[in-house]
CSV table of C-alpha atoms in Angstrom, one decimal:
chain,number,residue,atom,x,y,z
H,7,MET,CA,-1.1,-31.2,27.1
H,8,PHE,CA,0.0,-30.0,23.6
H,9,LEU,CA,2.3,-27.3,25.0
H,10,THR,CA,5.1,-28.1,27.5
H,11,LYS,CA,4.8,-26.8,31.0
H,12,THR,CA,7.5,-24.3,30.3
H,13,GLN,CA,5.7,-23.0,27.2
H,14,THR,CA,2.4,-22.9,29.1
H,15,ALA,CA,4.0,-20.8,31.9
H,16,LYS,CA,5.5,-18.5,29.3
H,17,TYR,CA,2.1,-18.3,27.5
H,18,ALA,CA,0.5,-17.2,30.8
H,19,ASP,CA,3.2,-14.5,31.2
H,20,VAL,CA,2.5,-13.2,27.7
H,21,MET,CA,-1.2,-13.0,28.4
H,22,LEU,CA,-0.7,-11.0,31.5
H,23,TRP,CA,1.6,-8.7,29.7
H,24,ALA,CA,-0.9,-8.4,26.9
H,25,LEU,CA,-3.8,-7.5,29.3
H,26,LYS,CA,-1.7,-4.8,31.0
H,27,SER,CA,-0.5,-3.4,27.6
H,28,ALA,CA,-4.1,-3.2,26.4
H,29,ARG,CA,-4.8,-0.6,29.1
H,30,HIS,CA,-2.7,1.9,27.1
H,31,GLY,CA,-0.9,3.3,30.2
H,32,THR,CA,-3.8,3.1,32.7
H,33,ALA,CA,-2.5,0.9,35.4
H,34,PHE,CA,-4.4,-1.9,37.1
H,35,LYS,CA,-4.9,-1.8,40.8
H,36,PRO,CA,-4.8,-4.5,43.5
H,37,TYR,CA,-8.2,-6.3,43.7
H,38,ASP,CA,-9.3,-5.2,40.2
H,39,VAL,CA,-11.8,-7.7,38.8
H,40,ILE,CA,-10.6,-9.9,36.0
H,41,LEU,CA,-12.9,-12.4,34.1
H,42,LEU,CA,-11.0,-15.4,33.0
H,43,ARG,CA,-13.1,-17.0,30.3
H,44,TYR,CA,-11.9,-20.3,28.9
H,45,GLU,CA,-13.2,-23.2,26.8
H,46,PRO,CA,-12.8,-26.6,28.4
H,47,LEU,CA,-9.8,-27.8,26.4
H,48,ALA,CA,-7.9,-24.7,27.4
H,49,LEU,CA,-7.9,-25.8,31.1
H,50,PRO,CA,-4.1,-26.3,31.3
H,51,LEU,CA,-3.4,-22.7,30.4
H,52,ALA,CA,-6.4,-21.4,32.5
H,53,GLU,CA,-5.1,-23.1,35.6
H,54,VAL,CA,-1.7,-21.5,35.3
H,55,LEU,CA,-3.2,-18.1,34.5
H,56,TYR,CA,-5.6,-18.3,37.5
H,57,ALA,CA,-2.8,-18.9,39.8
H,58,LYS,CA,-0.7,-16.0,38.4
H,59,LEU,CA,-3.6,-13.6,38.5
H,60,THR,CA,-4.4,-14.5,42.1
H,61,GLU,CA,-0.8,-14.1,43.1
H,62,GLN,CA,-0.8,-10.6,41.6
H,63,LYS,CA,-3.8,-9.6,43.8
H,64,PHE,CA,-6.5,-9.6,41.2
H,65,ASN,CA,-10.0,-10.8,42.1
H,66,VAL,CA,-10.6,-13.5,39.5
H,67,VAL,CA,-14.0,-14.6,38.1
H,68,ALA,CA,-13.4,-17.9,36.2
H,69,ARG,CA,-16.0,-19.0,33.7
H,70,GLN,CA,-16.0,-22.0,31.4
H,71,THR,CA,-17.7,-21.4,28.1
H,72,ASN,CA,-18.8,-22.9,24.8
H,73,GLN,CA,-19.7,-26.5,25.5
H,74,ASP,CA,-20.7,-27.5,22.0
H,75,SER,CA,-23.7,-29.6,23.0
H,76,PHE,CA,-25.1,-26.7,25.0
H,77,SER,CA,-24.6,-24.3,22.0
H,78,ARG,CA,-26.4,-26.7,19.7
H,79,ALA,CA,-29.3,-27.1,22.1
H,80,PHE,CA,-29.6,-23.3,22.6
H,81,TYR,CA,-29.5,-22.2,19.0
H,82,ASN,CA,-31.7,-25.1,17.8
H,83,GLN,CA,-34.3,-25.3,20.5
H,84,ALA,CA,-34.6,-21.9,22.2
H,85,ASP,CA,-37.5,-19.7,21.2
H,86,ASP,CA,-37.1,-15.9,20.5
H,87,THR,CA,-37.5,-15.0,24.2
H,88,GLN,CA,-34.8,-17.5,25.2
H,89,LEU,CA,-32.5,-16.3,22.4
H,90,ALA,CA,-32.7,-12.8,23.8
H,91,PHE,CA,-32.3,-13.8,27.4
H,92,ILE,CA,-29.6,-12.1,29.5
H,93,ALA,CA,-29.0,-13.8,32.9
H,94,PRO,CA,-29.7,-11.8,36.1
H,95,GLY,CA,-26.5,-10.1,37.2
H,96,GLU,CA,-24.8,-10.3,33.8
H,97,LYS,CA,-25.0,-6.6,33.1
H,98,GLU,CA,-23.8,-5.8,36.7
H,99,LEU,CA,-20.8,-8.2,36.2
H,100,GLN,CA,-19.8,-6.5,32.9
H,101,ALA,CA,-20.1,-3.1,34.5
H,102,GLY,CA,-17.7,-4.1,37.3
H,103,LEU,CA,-15.0,-5.8,35.2
H,104,ASN,CA,-11.6,-4.3,34.9
H,105,GLY,CA,-10.2,-6.9,32.6
H,106,LEU,CA,-11.0,-10.0,30.5
H,107,ILE,CA,-8.8,-12.8,29.3
H,108,SER,CA,-10.4,-15.2,26.9
H,109,LEU,CA,-8.8,-18.6,26.1
H,110,ARG,CA,-10.2,-20.3,23.1
H,111,ALA,CA,-9.8,-24.0,22.4
H,112,PRO,CA,-12.5,-25.3,20.1
H,113,ALA,CA,-13.5,-28.9,20.1
H,114,ASP,CA,-15.8,-28.7,17.0
H,115,LEU,CA,-15.5,-25.9,14.5
H,116,THR,CA,-18.7,-26.8,12.6
H,117,SER,CA,-20.9,-27.7,15.5
H,118,LEU,CA,-23.7,-25.3,14.2
H,119,LYS,CA,-23.5,-26.1,10.5
H,120,ASN,CA,-27.1,-27.4,10.6
H,121,THR,CA,-28.4,-24.4,12.5
H,122,ASP,CA,-30.3,-21.5,10.9
H,123,PRO,CA,-27.8,-18.6,10.8
H,124,ALA,CA,-30.6,-16.1,11.4
H,125,ARG,CA,-31.0,-17.6,14.9
H,126,ILE,CA,-27.3,-17.1,15.7
H,127,ALA,CA,-27.6,-13.5,14.4
H,128,ARG,CA,-30.7,-12.9,16.5
H,129,ALA,CA,-29.0,-13.9,19.7
H,130,ALA,CA,-25.9,-11.8,18.8
H,131,VAL,CA,-28.0,-8.7,18.3
H,132,ALA,CA,-29.8,-9.3,21.6
H,133,HIS,CA,-26.6,-9.6,23.5
H,134,LYS,CA,-25.0,-6.5,21.9
H,135,PRO,CA,-25.8,-4.3,25.0
H,136,LEU,CA,-23.4,-6.5,27.0
H,137,ARG,CA,-20.6,-5.7,24.7
H,138,GLU,CA,-21.5,-2.0,24.6
H,139,ILE,CA,-21.0,-1.9,28.4
H,140,LEU,CA,-17.5,-3.2,28.0
H,141,ASP,CA,-16.8,-0.9,25.0
H,142,ALA,CA,-17.8,2.1,27.1
H,143,ARG,CA,-15.6,1.0,30.0
H,144,GLU,CA,-12.7,0.5,27.6
H,145,GLN,CA,-13.1,3.9,26.1
H,146,ALA,CA,-13.1,5.4,29.6
H,147,GLY,CA,-9.8,3.6,30.4
H,148,GLN,CA,-11.5,1.3,33.0
H,149,PHE,CA,-11.4,-2.0,31.1
H,150,ALA,CA,-9.0,-4.0,28.9
H,151,TRP,CA,-9.2,-7.4,27.2
H,152,THR,CA,-7.0,-10.0,25.5
H,153,LEU,CA,-7.5,-13.4,24.0
H,154,CYS,CA,-5.5,-16.3,22.6
H,155,ASN,CA,-5.8,-19.9,21.3
H,156,TYR,CA,-4.8,-23.1,22.9
H,157,PRO,CA,-4.1,-25.9,20.4
H,158,THR,CA,-6.6,-28.7,20.0
H,159,GLU,CA,-7.0,-31.8,17.8
H,160,GLU,CA,-9.9,-30.1,16.0
H,161,LEU,CA,-7.9,-27.0,15.1
H,162,ALA,CA,-5.1,-29.1,13.8
H,163,LYS,CA,-7.4,-31.4,11.8
H,164,ARG,CA,-9.2,-28.5,10.1
H,165,ALA,CA,-5.9,-26.8,9.3
H,166,GLY,CA,-4.5,-30.0,7.8
H,167,LEU,CA,-1.7,-30.2,10.3
H,168,SER,CA,-0.7,-32.7,13.0
H,169,VAL,CA,-1.3,-31.5,16.6
H,170,LYS,CA,2.5,-31.2,17.0
H,171,GLU,CA,2.8,-29.0,13.9
H,172,TYR,CA,-0.1,-26.9,15.0
H,173,ALA,CA,1.3,-26.4,18.6
H,174,ALA,CA,4.6,-25.5,17.0
H,175,GLN,CA,3.0,-22.8,15.0
H,176,ILE,CA,1.4,-21.3,18.1
H,177,ALA,CA,4.7,-21.5,20.0
H,178,ARG,CA,6.5,-19.8,17.2
H,179,ALA,CA,3.9,-17.1,16.6
H,180,CYS,CA,3.7,-16.2,20.3
H,181,TYR,CA,7.5,-16.5,20.9
H,182,LEU,CA,7.1,-19.2,23.5
H,183,ASN,CA,10.5,-20.7,22.6
H,184,GLU,CA,12.2,-17.4,23.4
H,185,LYS,CA,14.1,-17.1,26.6
H,186,ASP,CA,12.0,-14.0,27.4
H,187,PRO,CA,8.8,-13.9,25.3
H,188,VAL,CA,7.5,-10.7,26.9
H,189,LYS,CA,10.6,-8.8,26.0
H,190,LYS,CA,10.4,-10.1,22.4
H,191,TRP,CA,6.7,-9.0,22.2
H,192,ALA,CA,7.6,-5.5,23.5
H,193,GLU,CA,10.4,-5.2,20.8
H,194,VAL,CA,8.2,-6.3,18.0
H,195,THR,CA,5.3,-4.2,19.1
H,196,ALA,CA,7.5,-1.1,19.2
H,197,GLN,CA,8.6,-1.8,15.6
H,198,MET,CA,5.0,-2.1,14.4
H,199,GLU,CA,4.0,1.0,16.3
H,200,GLU,CA,6.6,2.9,14.4
H,201,ILE,CA,5.0,1.9,11.1
H,202,GLY,CA,1.6,2.7,12.5
H,203,ARG,CA,2.8,6.3,13.3
H,204,TRP,CA,4.2,6.6,9.7
H,205,LEU,CA,0.9,5.5,8.2
H,206,SER,CA,-1.1,7.8,10.5
H,207,ALA,CA,1.0,10.8,9.5
H,208,LEU,CA,0.4,10.4,5.8
H,209,PRO,CA,-2.2,12.8,4.3
H,210,VAL,CA,-4.3,10.0,3.1
H,211,GLU,CA,-7.7,10.4,1.5
H,212,ARG,CA,-8.3,6.7,0.6
H,213,PHE,CA,-6.5,3.4,0.0
H,214,ARG,CA,-6.8,1.2,-3.1
H,215,VAL,CA,-6.0,-2.5,-2.7
H,216,GLN,CA,-5.4,-4.5,-5.9
H,217,SER,CA,-4.7,-8.2,-6.4
H,218,ALA,CA,-5.6,-10.9,-9.0
H,219,ASN,CA,-9.2,-11.1,-7.6
H,220,MET,CA,-10.0,-7.7,-6.2
H,221,ASP,CA,-9.9,-4.0,-6.7
H,222,PHE,CA,-11.1,-2.4,-3.6
H,223,GLU,CA,-11.1,1.1,-2.0
H,224,VAL,CA,-11.6,2.4,1.5
H,225,LEU,CA,-12.1,6.0,2.6
H,226,LEU,CA,-9.8,6.7,5.6
H,227,GLY,CA,-12.1,9.4,7.1
H,228,GLN,CA,-11.5,12.2,9.5
H,229,GLU,CA,-9.6,11.9,12.8
H,230,ARG,CA,-8.3,8.4,12.2
H,231,ARG,CA,-5.1,6.7,13.2
H,232,PHE,CA,-3.5,3.3,12.7
H,233,VAL,CA,-3.2,1.0,15.6
H,234,SER,CA,-0.7,-1.9,15.9
H,235,GLY,CA,-0.7,-4.8,18.3
H,236,GLY,CA,-1.6,-3.2,21.6
H,237,GLY,CA,-2.0,-6.4,23.5
H,238,CYS,CA,-5.6,-7.2,22.7
H,239,ASN,CA,-5.0,-10.2,20.4
H,240,ILE,CA,-2.2,-12.7,21.0
H,241,PRO,CA,-0.6,-13.0,18.5
H,242,SER,CA,-1.2,-9.7,16.7
H,243,PHE,CA,1.0,-8.5,13.9
H,244,GLU,CA,-1.7,-6.4,12.1
H,245,ILE,CA,-1.6,-2.7,11.7
H,246,PHE,CA,-5.2,-1.5,11.3
H,247,THR,CA,-7.7,1.3,11.4
H,248,SER,CA,-11.5,1.8,11.4
H,249,PRO,CA,-12.2,3.7,8.2
H,250,ASP,CA,-15.2,5.8,7.2
H,251,TRP,CA,-17.5,3.0,6.1
H,252,ARG,CA,-19.4,5.4,3.8
H,253,GLY,CA,-16.5,5.5,1.3
H,254,THR,CA,-16.1,1.8,0.7
H,255,ARG,CA,-16.3,0.7,-3.0
H,256,GLY,CA,-15.2,-2.0,-5.3
H,257,VAL,CA,-14.7,-5.8,-5.0
H,258,TYR,CA,-13.1,-7.5,-2.0
H,259,PHE,CA,-12.2,-11.2,-2.0
H,260,ALA,CA,-11.2,-13.4,0.9
H,261,ASP,CA,-9.1,-16.3,-0.4
H,262,LEU,CA,-8.6,-17.8,3.1
H,263,SER,CA,-11.4,-20.0,4.3
H,264,SER,CA,-13.2,-19.0,7.5
H,265,TYR,CA,-14.7,-20.8,10.5
H,266,ARG,CA,-17.3,-18.6,12.1
H,267,SER,CA,-20.1,-19.4,14.6
H,268,GLY,CA,-19.9,-23.1,14.0
H,269,ASN,CA,-19.9,-22.8,10.2
H,270,TYR,CA,-17.4,-23.1,7.4
H,271,VAL,CA,-17.2,-20.6,4.6
H,272,LYS,CA,-14.9,-20.5,1.6
H,273,GLY,CA,-14.2,-17.9,-1.2
H,274,ILE,CA,-16.2,-14.9,0.0
H,275,ARG,CA,-16.6,-12.2,-2.7
H,276,LEU,CA,-18.1,-8.9,-1.6
H,277,GLU,CA,-19.1,-6.1,-4.0
H,278,PHE,CA,-19.4,-2.6,-2.3
H,279,LYS,CA,-21.2,0.5,-3.5
H,280,ASP,CA,-21.7,3.7,-1.5
H,281,GLY,CA,-20.2,1.9,1.6
H,282,ARG,CA,-22.5,-1.1,1.7
H,283,VAL,CA,-22.3,-4.7,0.4
H,284,VAL,CA,-24.6,-4.8,-2.6
H,285,LYS,CA,-23.7,-8.4,-3.7
H,286,ALA,CA,-22.2,-11.2,-1.6
H,287,THR,CA,-21.2,-14.6,-3.0
H,288,ALA,CA,-19.2,-17.5,-1.6
H,289,GLN,CA,-17.9,-20.8,-3.0
H,290,GLN,CA,-19.1,-22.5,0.1
H,291,GLY,CA,-21.4,-21.2,2.9
H,292,GLN,CA,-23.1,-18.5,0.9
H,293,ASN,CA,-26.4,-18.7,2.8
H,294,PHE,CA,-24.5,-18.2,6.1
H,295,VAL,CA,-22.6,-15.2,4.7
H,296,ARG,CA,-25.7,-13.5,3.5
H,297,LYS,CA,-27.6,-14.0,6.8
H,298,MET,CA,-24.6,-12.7,8.8
H,299,LEU,CA,-24.6,-9.5,6.6
H,300,ALA,CA,-28.3,-9.1,7.3
H,301,MET,CA,-27.8,-9.3,11.0
H,302,ASP,CA,-28.3,-5.6,11.5
H,303,GLU,CA,-27.9,-2.3,9.6
H,304,GLY,CA,-24.2,-2.1,10.1
H,305,ALA,CA,-23.3,-5.8,9.3
H,306,ALA,CA,-23.0,-5.1,5.6
H,307,GLN,CA,-20.6,-2.2,6.2
H,308,ILE,CA,-16.9,-2.4,7.2
H,309,GLY,CA,-15.5,-1.6,10.6
H,310,GLU,CA,-11.8,-2.4,10.0
H,311,PHE,CA,-9.1,-2.2,7.4
H,312,SER,CA,-5.8,-4.0,8.2
H,313,LEU,CA,-2.5,-5.0,6.8
H,314,THR,CA,0.1,-7.5,8.2
H,315,ASP,CA,3.8,-7.3,7.3
H,316,ARG,CA,5.3,-10.7,6.6
H,317,ARG,CA,8.6,-9.6,8.3
H,318,PHE,CA,6.8,-9.6,11.6
H,319,SER,CA,4.5,-12.6,11.4
H,320,LYS,CA,5.9,-16.1,11.6
H,321,ILE,CA,2.6,-17.7,10.8
H,322,THR,CA,3.1,-19.6,7.6
H,323,LYS,CA,0.2,-22.1,7.7
H,324,PHE,CA,-3.5,-21.8,7.4
H,325,MET,CA,-4.6,-22.2,11.0
H,326,ALA,CA,-8.4,-22.6,10.6
H,327,ASP,CA,-8.9,-19.8,13.1
H,328,ILE,CA,-9.4,-16.1,12.4
H,329,LEU,CA,-7.2,-15.0,15.3
H,330,TYR,CA,-4.2,-16.6,13.6
H,331,ASP,CA,-5.3,-16.3,10.0
H,332,GLU,CA,-5.8,-12.5,10.2
H,333,ASN,CA,-2.1,-12.4,11.3
H,334,PHE,CA,-0.9,-14.6,8.5
H,335,GLY,CA,2.6,-13.8,7.2
H,336,GLY,CA,3.5,-16.3,4.6
H,337,LYS,CA,4.9,-15.1,1.3
H,338,TYR,CA,2.7,-12.0,0.8
H,339,GLY,CA,1.5,-11.0,4.2
H,340,ASN,CA,-2.2,-10.3,4.3
H,341,CYS,CA,-4.9,-7.7,4.0
H,342,HIS,CA,-8.1,-8.1,5.8
H,343,VAL,CA,-11.3,-6.1,6.4
H,344,ALA,CA,-13.9,-6.7,9.0
H,345,VAL,CA,-17.6,-6.4,8.2
H,346,GLY,CA,-19.4,-5.0,11.2
H,347,ALA,CA,-18.2,-3.1,14.3
H,348,SER,CA,-15.5,-0.5,14.3
H,349,TYR,CA,-12.7,0.1,16.9
H,350,ALA,CA,-12.9,3.3,19.0
H,351,ASP,CA,-9.1,3.3,19.7
H,352,THR,CA,-8.5,4.2,16.0
H,353,TYR,CA,-10.0,7.7,16.8
H,354,THR,CA,-7.3,10.4,17.2
H,355,GLY,CA,-9.3,12.4,19.7
H,356,ASP,CA,-10.3,11.8,23.3
H,357,VAL,CA,-11.8,8.3,22.9
H,358,SER,CA,-14.0,8.7,26.0
H,359,ARG,CA,-15.9,11.4,24.1
H,360,LEU,CA,-16.6,9.2,21.1
H,361,ASP,CA,-20.3,8.6,21.7
H,362,GLU,CA,-22.8,7.2,19.2
H,363,LYS,CA,-23.6,10.6,17.8
H,364,LEU,CA,-20.0,11.4,17.0
H,365,LYS,CA,-19.3,7.9,15.7
H,366,LYS,CA,-22.2,8.3,13.2
H,367,LYS,CA,-20.9,11.8,12.2
H,368,LEU,CA,-17.4,10.4,11.5
H,369,GLY,CA,-18.5,7.2,9.8
H,370,PHE,CA,-17.4,4.7,12.5
H,371,ASN,CA,-19.5,1.6,11.9
H,372,SER,CA,-21.7,0.0,14.6
H,373,SER,CA,-22.9,-3.6,14.5
H,374,ALA,CA,-23.3,-6.7,16.6
H,375,LEU,CA,-21.1,-8.4,14.0
H,376,HIS,CA,-17.3,-8.2,13.6
H,377,TRP,CA,-16.0,-10.7,11.1
H,378,ASP,CA,-12.5,-10.5,9.7
H,379,LEU,CA,-12.2,-11.6,6.0
H,380,ILE,CA,-8.6,-12.3,4.9
H,381,ASN,CA,-6.8,-12.0,1.6
H,382,THR,CA,-3.3,-13.5,1.3
H,383,GLU,CA,-2.8,-12.9,-2.4
H,384,ASP,CA,0.1,-10.9,-3.8
H,385,LYS,CA,-1.2,-7.3,-3.8
H,386,THR,CA,-0.4,-3.7,-3.9
H,387,VAL,CA,-1.8,-1.0,-1.6
H,388,THR,CA,-1.7,2.5,-2.8
H,389,ALA,CA,-2.5,5.6,-0.8
H,390,ILE,CA,-4.4,8.3,-2.7
H,391,LEU,CA,-3.4,11.4,-0.9
H,392,LYS,CA,-5.5,14.5,-0.3
H,393,ASN,CA,-3.6,16.5,-2.9
H,394,GLY,CA,-4.4,13.9,-5.6
H,395,GLN,CA,-1.0,12.3,-5.7
H,396,THR,CA,-0.5,8.6,-5.0
H,397,GLN,CA,2.0,6.7,-2.9
H,398,LEU,CA,2.7,3.0,-2.8
H,399,VAL,CA,2.6,1.9,0.8
H,400,TYR,CA,2.5,-1.9,0.7
H,401,GLU,CA,4.0,-4.4,-1.8
H,402,ASN,CA,5.3,-8.0,-1.8
H,403,GLY,CA,3.8,-8.6,1.6
H,404,GLN,CA,5.5,-5.7,3.4
H,405,PHE,CA,5.2,-2.0,4.1
H,406,LYS,CA,7.2,0.5,1.9
H,407,TYR,CA,8.5,2.2,5.0
């Protein structure tokens, strides 16, 4: 056990708070159905969470996931029919869920490095309808989700840290050493939400991001707002929106390496024109990147634009995991974009009415992919306002608020 019993108990409390916060005011009821999905090495946290969920009168469905040997066999040996297979009852389960808690604890971050990325993409596209069921329930206020990481030897090794150092980063980032981590999370979330409201109120036409290796613009789009925290990811220090993908242009560069779908990628450079990636290169893993961007029509378009303020995030090390790396604080904070799916909760109107037709009209991207690509360079972010004036909104790793 890499976290102490006290830290594990506090982690479970944080995850319960996060799940309930993610409902945005819609309360859970006794006997609501919660799916507790956990990777094998996260069992110490899963056991504590299961007990707490049951004590609070939830009906819990526990499911162990992602055994690496199973994944390798599936992606390497399954034919096209098997890659698209959805188990009987799976759609019915998704349609009956009120909440999902995912506990990630990878044992091998490059388990699929020898697998054709196109096969991974094919399975992801085939299983997109399952996610769409949950998206629809979330938009209707009937479902919420949250996820976190449990420290493993593999994560620590890939990050270049000892297990003790890695676990300490998790404890620090999630406030597990605080007397009352839930209270601390509520305080920090309130501060981030204030900045989100400030950004949302600015009459922004587009944002321009400039650093040593990129000059990149995103079109904010109509009826958009910035969202902060909200309970979905633990930890989460990002303030993000889903822009109008059609106005993306310029060069974006991800200086942080990325572990994705059992593959390692380094130094991704994307060139955008008229909203789409027209050129993609990478210092390592270029073939994987290009096949992910070809997954479906929306994979080469962005679904998220995000900034993290270094004053909030205590993550100072590369963590070899996107959940933590997209919340990197360090010296200059971070900017990240996600190629692929957008987030409906960044819509300012009634989210339950944001159907596919309206999403298309407003430029909310749709894809089976959602891949966060992170830049931690010293950068400036300038808002180009609707009246043509400019306003510096982010510099030296923090918002100009």
